[in-house]
Each structure stands twice: as C-alpha cells, then as structure tokens.
PDB file of C-alpha atoms in Angstrom:
ATOM      1  CA  MET A   1      59.450 -41.841 -65.104  1.00  0.00           C
ATOM      2  CA  SER A   2      62.830 -43.342 -64.379  1.00  0.00           C
ATOM      3  CA  ARG A   3      63.417 -46.919 -65.501  1.00  0.00           C
ATOM      4  CA  VAL A   4      64.046 -47.899 -61.874  1.00  0.00           C
ATOM      5  CA  GLY A   5      60.556 -46.720 -60.870  1.00  0.00           C
ATOM      6  CA  ARG A   6      58.823 -50.012 -61.638  1.00  0.00           C
ATOM      7  CA  TYR A   7      60.990 -51.799 -59.041  1.00  0.00           C
ATOM      8  CA  LEU A   8      60.264 -49.396 -56.173  1.00  0.00           C
ATOM      9  CA  ASN A   9      57.734 -51.445 -54.210  1.00  0.00           C
ATOM     10  CA  ARG A  10      57.774 -49.694 -50.828  1.00  0.00           C
ATOM     11  CA  ARG A  11      57.065 -46.279 -49.402  1.00  0.00           C
ATOM     12  CA  LEU A  12      59.418 -44.921 -46.769  1.00  0.00           C
ATOM     13  CA  GLU A  13      59.089 -41.778 -44.681  1.00  0.00           C
ATOM     14  CA  VAL A  14      62.098 -39.440 -44.731  1.00  0.00           C
ATOM     15  CA  TRP A  15      62.950 -37.963 -41.318  1.00  0.00           C
ATOM     16  CA  ARG A  16      65.678 -35.297 -41.059  1.00  0.00           C
ATOM     17  CA  THR A  17      67.325 -33.599 -38.098  1.00  0.00           C
ATOM     18  CA  VAL A  18      66.549 -29.876 -38.284  1.00  0.00           C
ATOM     19  CA  ALA A  19      66.921 -26.895 -35.965  1.00  0.00           C
ATOM     20  CA  VAL A  20      63.653 -25.801 -34.367  1.00  0.00           C
ATOM     21  CA  PRO A  21      63.028 -22.745 -32.166  1.00  0.00           C
ATOM     22  CA  ASP A  22      62.948 -23.545 -28.443  1.00  0.00           C
ATOM     23  CA  GLY A  23      60.597 -20.652 -27.603  1.00  0.00           C
ATOM     24  CA  SER A  24      63.296 -18.783 -25.674  1.00  0.00           C
ATOM     25  CA  GLY A  25      65.267 -17.374 -28.589  1.00  0.00           C
ATOM     26  CA  GLY A  26      67.440 -20.457 -29.019  1.00  0.00           C
ATOM     27  CA  GLU A  27      67.219 -23.654 -30.991  1.00  0.00           C
ATOM     28  CA  ASN A  28      66.928 -27.365 -30.396  1.00  0.00           C
ATOM     29  CA  THR A  29      67.263 -30.132 -32.931  1.00  0.00           C
ATOM     30  CA  ALA A  30      64.478 -32.543 -33.754  1.00  0.00           C
ATOM     31  CA  LEU A  31      63.716 -35.228 -36.302  1.00  0.00           C
ATOM     32  CA  VAL A  32      61.084 -33.804 -38.638  1.00  0.00           C
ATOM     33  CA  LEU A  33      59.133 -35.666 -41.308  1.00  0.00           C
ATOM     34  CA  GLN A  34      60.218 -34.374 -44.733  1.00  0.00           C
ATOM     35  CA  GLY A  35      57.965 -36.510 -46.908  1.00  0.00           C
ATOM     36  CA  THR A  36      57.627 -39.977 -48.362  1.00  0.00           C
ATOM     37  CA  VAL A  37      59.699 -41.657 -51.074  1.00  0.00           C
ATOM     38  CA  ARG A  38      59.236 -44.764 -53.194  1.00  0.00           C
ATOM     39  CA  ALA A  39      61.982 -47.297 -52.542  1.00  0.00           C
ATOM     40  CA  LYS A  40      63.284 -50.818 -52.915  1.00  0.00           C
ATOM     41  CA  VAL A  41      65.177 -52.271 -49.940  1.00  0.00           C
ATOM     42  CA  ASP A  42      67.857 -54.900 -50.654  1.00  0.00           C
ATOM     43  CA  GLN A  43      70.615 -56.687 -48.793  1.00  0.00           C
ATOM     44  CA  PRO A  44      74.045 -55.584 -50.013  1.00  0.00           C
ATOM     45  CA  SER A  45      76.144 -57.985 -52.048  1.00  0.00           C
ATOM     46  CA  PRO A  46      78.880 -59.950 -50.259  1.00  0.00           C
ATOM     47  CA  THR A  47      81.483 -57.700 -51.892  1.00  0.00           C
ATOM     48  CA  GLU A  48      79.697 -54.556 -50.666  1.00  0.00           C
ATOM     49  CA  ARG A  49      79.477 -56.030 -47.141  1.00  0.00           C
ATOM     50  CA  LEU A  50      83.190 -56.854 -47.117  1.00  0.00           C
ATOM     51  CA  THR A  51      84.131 -53.398 -48.405  1.00  0.00           C
ATOM     52  CA  ALA A  52      81.894 -51.734 -45.807  1.00  0.00           C
ATOM     53  CA  ALA A  53      83.325 -53.853 -42.993  1.00  0.00           C
ATOM     54  CA  GLN A  54      86.892 -53.026 -44.050  1.00  0.00           C
ATOM     55  CA  ALA A  55      86.006 -49.320 -44.005  1.00  0.00           C
ATOM     56  CA  GLY A  56      84.324 -49.592 -40.593  1.00  0.00           C
ATOM     57  CA  SER A  57      80.908 -48.788 -42.067  1.00  0.00           C
ATOM     58  CA  ARG A  58      77.651 -50.079 -40.637  1.00  0.00           C
ATOM     59  CA  HIS A  59      76.165 -50.672 -44.072  1.00  0.00           C
ATOM     60  CA  SER A  60      73.434 -53.307 -43.675  1.00  0.00           C
ATOM     61  CA  HIS A  61      71.071 -52.569 -46.595  1.00  0.00           C
ATOM     62  CA  ASP A  62      70.911 -50.843 -49.979  1.00  0.00           C
ATOM     63  CA  ILE A  63      67.889 -48.677 -50.679  1.00  0.00           C
ATOM     64  CA  TRP A  64      67.137 -47.820 -54.314  1.00  0.00           C
ATOM     65  CA  LEU A  65      65.300 -44.539 -54.975  1.00  0.00           C
ATOM     66  CA  LEU A  66      64.214 -42.308 -57.809  1.00  0.00           C
ATOM     67  CA  PRO A  67      67.046 -39.915 -58.752  1.00  0.00           C
ATOM     68  CA  THR A  68      64.947 -36.951 -57.601  1.00  0.00           C
ATOM     69  CA  ALA A  69      64.309 -38.342 -54.089  1.00  0.00           C
ATOM     70  CA  ASP A  70      65.335 -35.855 -51.391  1.00  0.00           C
ATOM     71  CA  VAL A  71      67.334 -38.235 -49.196  1.00  0.00           C
ATOM     72  CA  GLN A  72      70.576 -37.138 -47.531  1.00  0.00           C
ATOM     73  CA  ARG A  73      73.292 -38.556 -45.320  1.00  0.00           C
ATOM     74  CA  GLY A  74      72.048 -38.662 -41.718  1.00  0.00           C
ATOM     75  CA  ASP A  75      68.359 -38.966 -42.639  1.00  0.00           C
ATOM     76  CA  GLU A  76      66.210 -41.730 -41.190  1.00  0.00           C
ATOM     77  CA  LEU A  77      64.033 -43.757 -43.550  1.00  0.00           C
ATOM     78  CA  ARG A  78      61.070 -45.372 -41.802  1.00  0.00           C
ATOM     79  CA  GLY A  79      58.606 -47.951 -43.023  1.00  0.00           C
ATOM     80  CA  THR A  80      57.432 -51.515 -42.571  1.00  0.00           C
ATOM     81  CA  ASP A  81      58.688 -54.752 -44.051  1.00  0.00           C
ATOM     82  CA  ARG A  82      56.534 -57.343 -45.815  1.00  0.00           C
ATOM     83  CA  LEU A  83      55.519 -58.794 -42.448  1.00  0.00           C
ATOM     84  CA  GLY A  84      54.346 -55.419 -41.158  1.00  0.00           C
ATOM     85  CA  GLN A  85      57.318 -54.998 -38.804  1.00  0.00           C
ATOM     86  CA  ALA A  86      58.530 -51.427 -38.309  1.00  0.00           C
ATOM     87  CA  GLN A  87      61.964 -50.664 -39.744  1.00  0.00           C
ATOM     88  CA  VAL A  88      64.183 -47.614 -39.295  1.00  0.00           C
ATOM     89  CA  PHE A  89      67.251 -47.102 -41.480  1.00  0.00           C
ATOM     90  CA  ARG A  90      69.933 -44.443 -40.964  1.00  0.00           C
ATOM     91  CA  VAL A  91      71.414 -43.166 -44.231  1.00  0.00           C
ATOM     92  CA  GLN A  92      75.213 -43.457 -44.366  1.00  0.00           C
ATOM     93  CA  GLN A  93      75.693 -42.274 -47.962  1.00  0.00           C
ATOM     94  CA  VAL A  94      73.699 -41.555 -51.136  1.00  0.00           C
ATOM     95  CA  VAL A  95      75.187 -42.048 -54.613  1.00  0.00           C
ATOM     96  CA  GLN A  96      74.047 -41.731 -58.228  1.00  0.00           C
ATOM     97  CA  PRO A  97      75.604 -43.081 -61.418  1.00  0.00           C
ATOM     98  CA  SER A  98      76.945 -40.604 -63.979  1.00  0.00           C
ATOM     99  CA  GLN A  99      73.585 -40.833 -65.771  1.00  0.00           C
ATOM    100  CA  PRO A 100      71.150 -40.086 -62.911  1.00  0.00           C
ATOM    101  CA  ILE A 101      68.658 -42.903 -63.519  1.00  0.00           C
ATOM    102  CA  TYR A 102      68.471 -43.843 -59.826  1.00  0.00           C
ATOM    103  CA  SER A 103      69.840 -42.968 -56.396  1.00  0.00           C
ATOM    104  CA  LYS A 104      71.219 -45.610 -54.084  1.00  0.00           C
ATOM    105  CA  ALA A 105      71.373 -45.091 -50.338  1.00  0.00           C
ATOM    106  CA  PHE A 106      73.738 -47.160 -48.232  1.00  0.00           C
ATOM    107  CA  VAL A 107      72.001 -47.503 -44.876  1.00  0.00           C
ATOM    108  CA  GLU A 108      72.185 -49.124 -41.469  1.00  0.00           C
ATOM    109  CA  LEU A 109      69.127 -50.874 -40.044  1.00  0.00           C
ATOM    110  CA  ILE A 110      68.604 -49.497 -36.553  1.00  0.00           C
ATOM    111  CA  GLN A 111      67.344 -52.218 -34.264  1.00  0.00           C
ATOM    112  CA  ARG A 112      65.676 -50.900 -31.147  1.00  0.00           C
ATOM    113  CA  GLU A 113      66.497 -52.577 -27.859  1.00  0.00           C
ATOM    114  CA  GLY A 114      64.105 -55.349 -26.990  1.00  0.00           C
ATOM    115  CA  GLY A 115      63.166 -55.761 -30.664  1.00  0.00           C
TER     116      GLY A 115
END
C-alpha cells in the first residue's frame, strides 16, 4: 500500500458525467456513480489559496488520494464531514508527484443554496 494510505480517513463517492442513451437513438448526459475512493480532505495552504485566486481558480480544498484512484477533472466527490454534513466537491485538477506515491485533487466545495 502507498505510504499515504494511512492518512486517508474518509470515503468519498466519485460521480462522473457520462453520456447515456435517451431511448430515442440519442444521448443525454448524467452524473453516474463510478465508485468510492479513500481520501483525506484538507484546506489549502495560504500560498495555494493566493495562487489559485490569482489564476481565477475556485480551489477551496485539497483532497489526497491513493495514486491509483480513478478521479478526473470535472468529477464530483461526495461524502460527509466529521459532523455528518453532506459535502460535494467539484474536481478542478488532479496531480501526482514524479514518484506516484499519492494523487492530489484541487477541488471546489459546492455549497447548495439554502445550506
């Protein structure tokens, strides 16, 4: 197991937009559950926040994953926080170091209206 594995204390569902048949020979898009990944959700450092803001990014959290996690830009990661509150994150970017010992997703927390 990767060395980062012991720090991954949450499970998040991976939802991806895929084309699905519409029953009339065409296609629609829908968010489809792809599976579950182990993760650690962190706030970005002040430097990362400043860099993201300067680039116009909506980077609100870092999510650490195993290097084999199938998470891609545009995916939604869904789970609950320590208080049991639902959270939905939209993946902005996924990176790995030159030695793939972890993946790191830069995400935006999507806050639903009224929540």
